[in-house]
Every structure is written in structure tokens, then in C-alpha cells.
């Protein structure tokens, strides 16, 4: 089954998260419809794993910050810049003898507002600030606990998402014969340049937490 993101997600949300790296977004047995209503991803194709999970909110595609020799191919030889970019890949023909159409690096950024001890919150707004004003300033708002700051600073979770994986490091994300379009709909990576390897696979996620 395809991984589906909830209606509240944006076009940059990705649901291609490897099962072992998923952050739970619902209770056990949550129906698909309820999960999607929460703006979460739903994928029941892997038994024994989290089916309802948080999407990756992709902030930007990075094409220039790569060593040209470390580029991971994303197209057939002779692919045009337009066809390359339509695949969601990067194109740069200025460096000879390397892949011109290559996989981008994605940066996912999420504001984490949950905390174990509300008394440790760091104030982020003037007294009486509204929830909308608080959130507009990039802060968290929670008025459920009395005697603590309702508008406070959260933690920023940054995740670097990469498709540049060697075949031996790939984790399968689709059945044999899956098309590029079907693989992309799952939020996964696709590379058919090498026969007898996994073509549709989960991206690698390097997690970095900063306060």
C-alpha cells in the first residue's frame, strides 16, 4: 500500500520514512481515516511496525553543497535538464565525468513543543500573547498547564534526508517492478541504473537535534 499523508500536510511533506525511524502519531489500531485527519502518514504495508507516523516537513532541496564525485545518479545518460528536474532531482552539467542528474539532499525541520517538565519552559512572548501571535513568532503555545509560560521556546529537530545510498545499504520500499511514480508517491528514493539491486528504497535520515 502507498504511504498517505494527511490533508493538513503540505506538498513538501514526505512519508518515505523507514519503519524503524518512524515517530508514532496515533494509538495502536488507529483507522487510516483518523490518522490522515491528524495530518499524519499512514502505511500498513509493513506488519509489526508503526503504521500512523509523523511526516517529514521538508524545508529545502540542497543541490550545490555536494562533492561532485559523491553525486548519486538520478537519470539515464543524456537525460535533459527538464526531465531530470521533473523527477525531483538536481541537474548540473558544469563538471565533467560525474553524474549531471543526481539525487538532492533534503533538509527537514520540525518544531518540537512537547516537554517532560512544563516548569522548565523558557518564555517566548509577552503576558497575554495569543496562540496565533505566539506561533507566528516561531514559538510554542500550550495553555493546559497553570502557573507556567504558555508561550515558550521549543526544540528544533533537523533531519538531513539523503537518497545517495549504495545498493548494499538500501532498505526496500516497494514490491518488485514498482514504477518510479509509484515509488515517489510513497516518498521513497528510486534508482534503476543498476540491475539486480533494490530500485525503490527508503532514504537515509541523519537526525540532528538542536535547542
Short mmCIF file of C-alpha atoms in Angstrom, two decimals:
data_model
loop_
_atom_site.label_atom_id
_atom_site.label_comp_id
_atom_site.label_asym_id
_atom_site.label_seq_id
_atom_site.Cartn_x
_atom_site.Cartn_y
_atom_site.Cartn_z
CA UNK A 1 0.00 0.00 0.00
CA UNK A 2 1.11 3.57 -0.64
CA UNK A 3 2.13 5.80 2.25
CA UNK A 4 -0.51 8.51 2.51
CA UNK A 5 -0.09 11.91 4.18
CA UNK A 6 -2.92 13.75 5.90
CA UNK A 7 -4.75 16.68 4.33
CA UNK A 8 -3.10 19.18 6.67
CA UNK A 9 0.32 18.39 5.23
CA UNK A 10 1.99 20.47 2.55
CA UNK A 11 3.30 19.48 -0.82
CA UNK A 12 6.78 19.23 0.70
CA UNK A 13 5.80 16.62 3.28
CA UNK A 14 7.37 13.20 2.79
CA UNK A 15 6.08 9.90 4.12
CA UNK A 16 9.02 7.79 2.97
CA UNK A 17 10.32 7.12 6.48
CA UNK A 18 11.98 3.78 7.17
CA UNK A 19 9.77 1.84 9.65
CA UNK A 20 12.45 1.72 12.37
CA UNK A 21 12.84 5.54 12.18
CA UNK A 22 9.13 6.44 12.37
CA UNK A 23 7.72 8.69 15.10
CA UNK A 24 4.35 7.43 16.28
CA UNK A 25 1.38 9.69 15.53
CA UNK A 26 -1.58 7.63 16.74
CA UNK A 27 -2.80 4.90 19.01
CA UNK A 28 -2.48 1.17 18.14
CA UNK A 29 -5.06 0.15 15.57
CA UNK A 30 -5.93 3.73 14.58
CA UNK A 31 -8.03 3.73 11.38
CA UNK A 32 -6.47 5.17 8.25
CA UNK A 33 -9.06 7.96 8.09
CA UNK A 34 -8.36 9.10 11.68
CA UNK A 35 -4.62 9.08 11.05
CA UNK A 36 -4.97 11.21 7.92
CA UNK A 37 -7.27 13.65 9.74
CA UNK A 38 -4.42 14.25 12.20
CA UNK A 39 -2.18 15.30 9.30
CA UNK A 40 -0.05 12.19 9.68
CA UNK A 41 1.25 9.50 7.34
CA UNK A 42 -0.33 6.06 7.07
CA UNK A 43 1.38 2.95 5.70
CA UNK A 44 0.21 -0.53 6.66
CA UNK A 45 2.48 -2.42 4.26
CA UNK A 46 4.97 -3.43 6.97
CA UNK A 47 3.41 -5.66 9.67
CA UNK A 48 4.77 -5.19 13.17
CA UNK A 49 5.78 -1.56 12.59
CA UNK A 50 4.25 1.87 13.24
CA UNK A 51 1.53 2.48 10.64
CA UNK A 52 0.49 6.02 11.62
CA UNK A 53 3.55 8.26 11.86
CA UNK A 54 4.71 11.86 11.58
CA UNK A 55 5.71 13.14 8.14
CA UNK A 56 8.99 14.81 7.35
CA UNK A 57 8.43 18.52 6.72
CA UNK A 58 10.99 19.17 4.02
CA UNK A 59 12.34 22.71 4.21
CA UNK A 60 14.60 22.80 1.19
CA UNK A 61 16.36 20.85 -1.53
CA UNK A 62 20.14 21.17 -1.50
CA UNK A 63 21.89 20.66 -4.82
CA UNK A 64 25.12 22.66 -4.54
CA UNK A 65 26.54 21.50 -1.23
CA UNK A 66 27.71 18.16 -2.58
CA UNK A 67 31.11 16.91 -3.69
CA UNK A 68 30.58 16.33 -7.45
CA UNK A 69 32.35 12.97 -7.24
CA UNK A 70 29.95 11.89 -4.46
CA UNK A 71 26.82 12.57 -6.51
CA UNK A 72 24.32 9.73 -6.74
CA UNK A 73 22.91 9.21 -10.23
CA UNK A 74 19.25 10.06 -10.75
CA UNK A 75 18.75 9.65 -14.50
CA UNK A 76 19.71 7.86 -17.68
CA UNK A 77 22.71 9.08 -19.75
CA UNK A 78 21.66 12.02 -21.89
CA UNK A 79 18.68 12.97 -19.72
CA UNK A 80 17.57 16.57 -20.29
CA UNK A 81 17.58 19.19 -17.52
CA UNK A 82 13.77 19.38 -17.69
CA UNK A 83 13.26 15.61 -17.38
CA UNK A 84 15.79 15.49 -14.54
CA UNK A 85 14.07 18.25 -12.54
CA UNK A 86 10.65 16.69 -13.22
CA UNK A 87 11.93 13.63 -11.34
CA UNK A 88 12.69 15.86 -8.34
CA UNK A 89 16.41 15.65 -8.96
CA UNK A 90 19.25 18.14 -9.43
CA UNK A 91 20.96 18.95 -12.74
CA UNK A 92 24.42 20.43 -13.16
CA UNK A 93 26.47 19.89 -16.32
CA UNK A 94 29.38 22.15 -15.38
CA UNK A 95 31.58 19.35 -14.02
CA UNK A 96 32.80 16.67 -16.49
CA UNK A 97 32.99 12.95 -15.76
CA UNK A 98 30.40 12.96 -12.98
CA UNK A 99 26.63 12.47 -12.88
CA UNK A 100 24.86 15.56 -14.19
CA UNK A 101 21.44 14.45 -12.96
CA UNK A 102 21.77 13.49 -9.30
CA UNK A 103 19.84 12.94 -6.09
CA UNK A 104 19.33 16.04 -3.91
CA UNK A 105 19.89 16.30 -0.18
CA UNK A 106 16.75 17.33 1.69
CA UNK A 107 16.60 19.21 4.97
CA UNK A 108 13.59 18.54 7.18
CA UNK A 109 12.84 20.96 10.03
CA UNK A 110 10.22 20.45 12.74
CA UNK A 111 9.42 22.43 15.90
CA UNK A 112 9.10 20.14 18.93
CA UNK A 113 6.88 21.62 21.65
CA UNK A 114 6.45 18.66 23.99
CA UNK A 115 8.43 18.70 27.24
CA UNK A 116 8.58 16.44 30.28
CA UNK A 117 8.66 19.31 32.78
CA UNK A 118 6.49 22.38 31.94
CA UNK A 119 8.25 24.35 34.70
CA UNK A 120 11.42 24.30 32.60
CA UNK A 121 9.79 26.22 29.75
CA UNK A 122 11.62 29.33 28.51
CA UNK A 123 9.24 32.25 27.96
CA UNK A 124 8.84 33.38 24.36
CA UNK A 125 6.17 36.11 24.47
CA UNK A 126 4.71 38.99 26.46
CA UNK A 127 1.93 38.34 29.02
CA UNK A 128 -1.43 37.80 27.32
CA UNK A 129 0.03 36.92 23.91
CA UNK A 130 -2.44 34.96 21.80
CA UNK A 131 -1.80 31.50 20.42
CA UNK A 132 -1.63 32.81 16.84
CA UNK A 133 0.80 35.59 17.74
CA UNK A 134 2.96 33.14 19.67
CA UNK A 135 3.14 30.65 16.82
CA UNK A 136 3.75 33.42 14.27
CA UNK A 137 6.96 34.20 16.17
CA UNK A 138 8.12 30.58 15.82
CA UNK A 139 7.26 29.66 19.40
CA UNK A 140 5.11 27.01 21.06
CA UNK A 141 1.78 27.65 22.78
CA UNK A 142 0.14 25.45 25.42
CA UNK A 143 -2.35 26.83 27.93
CA UNK A 144 -3.24 23.48 29.51
CA UNK A 145 -0.83 23.87 32.47
CA UNK A 146 -1.39 26.67 35.02
CA UNK A 147 1.44 28.60 36.61
CA UNK A 148 3.93 28.22 33.75
CA UNK A 149 4.69 30.06 30.49
CA UNK A 150 2.06 29.36 27.86
CA UNK A 151 4.15 30.82 25.04
CA UNK A 152 7.58 29.21 25.17
CA UNK A 153 10.57 28.19 23.12
CA UNK A 154 10.54 24.73 21.60
CA UNK A 155 13.26 22.48 20.30
CA UNK A 156 14.09 22.39 16.62
CA UNK A 157 14.55 18.95 15.08
CA UNK A 158 16.58 18.97 11.90
CA UNK A 159 16.84 15.89 9.73
CA UNK A 160 19.09 15.53 6.72
CA UNK A 161 17.42 13.19 4.23
CA UNK A 162 19.62 11.60 1.58
CA UNK A 163 18.94 9.24 -1.31
CA UNK A 164 22.62 8.71 -2.11
CA UNK A 165 22.84 5.16 -0.79
CA UNK A 166 24.95 2.39 -2.25
CA UNK A 167 22.86 -0.68 -3.24
CA UNK A 168 24.14 -2.79 -0.33
CA UNK A 169 22.90 -0.18 2.17
CA UNK A 170 19.36 0.16 0.78
CA UNK A 171 16.18 -0.92 2.56
CA UNK A 172 13.41 -1.99 0.22
CA UNK A 173 10.40 0.34 -0.04
CA UNK A 174 8.27 -1.36 -2.67
CA UNK A 175 7.44 -4.63 -4.47
CA UNK A 176 9.50 -5.87 -7.43
CA UNK A 177 8.63 -4.00 -10.61
CA UNK A 178 7.38 -0.86 -8.83
CA UNK A 179 7.49 2.18 -11.11
CA UNK A 180 9.29 5.43 -10.42
CA UNK A 181 5.96 7.23 -9.99
CA UNK A 182 4.63 4.65 -7.51
CA UNK A 183 7.89 4.78 -5.54
CA UNK A 184 7.81 8.58 -5.41
CA UNK A 185 4.21 8.52 -4.16
CA UNK A 186 5.46 6.56 -1.16
CA UNK A 187 8.06 9.29 -0.52
CA UNK A 188 10.91 6.93 -1.27
CA UNK A 189 14.02 7.04 -3.48
CA UNK A 190 14.25 5.42 -6.90
CA UNK A 191 17.34 4.39 -8.85
CA UNK A 192 17.11 1.85 -11.66
CA UNK A 193 20.61 2.39 -13.04
CA UNK A 194 22.00 -0.84 -11.59
CA UNK A 195 20.30 -4.18 -12.38
CA UNK A 196 19.67 -6.81 -9.70
CA UNK A 197 19.62 -4.24 -6.89
CA UNK A 198 16.86 -2.58 -4.89
CA UNK A 199 15.46 0.23 -7.05
CA UNK A 200 12.86 1.68 -4.68
CA UNK A 201 14.31 2.27 -1.22
CA UNK A 202 13.90 4.34 1.93
CA UNK A 203 16.06 7.47 2.22
CA UNK A 204 18.76 7.67 4.83
CA UNK A 205 17.89 10.03 7.69
CA UNK A 206 20.59 11.65 9.78
CA UNK A 207 18.91 13.21 12.81
CA UNK A 208 20.30 16.32 14.49
CA UNK A 209 18.52 17.87 17.48
CA UNK A 210 19.27 21.48 18.35
CA UNK A 211 17.72 23.61 21.07
#
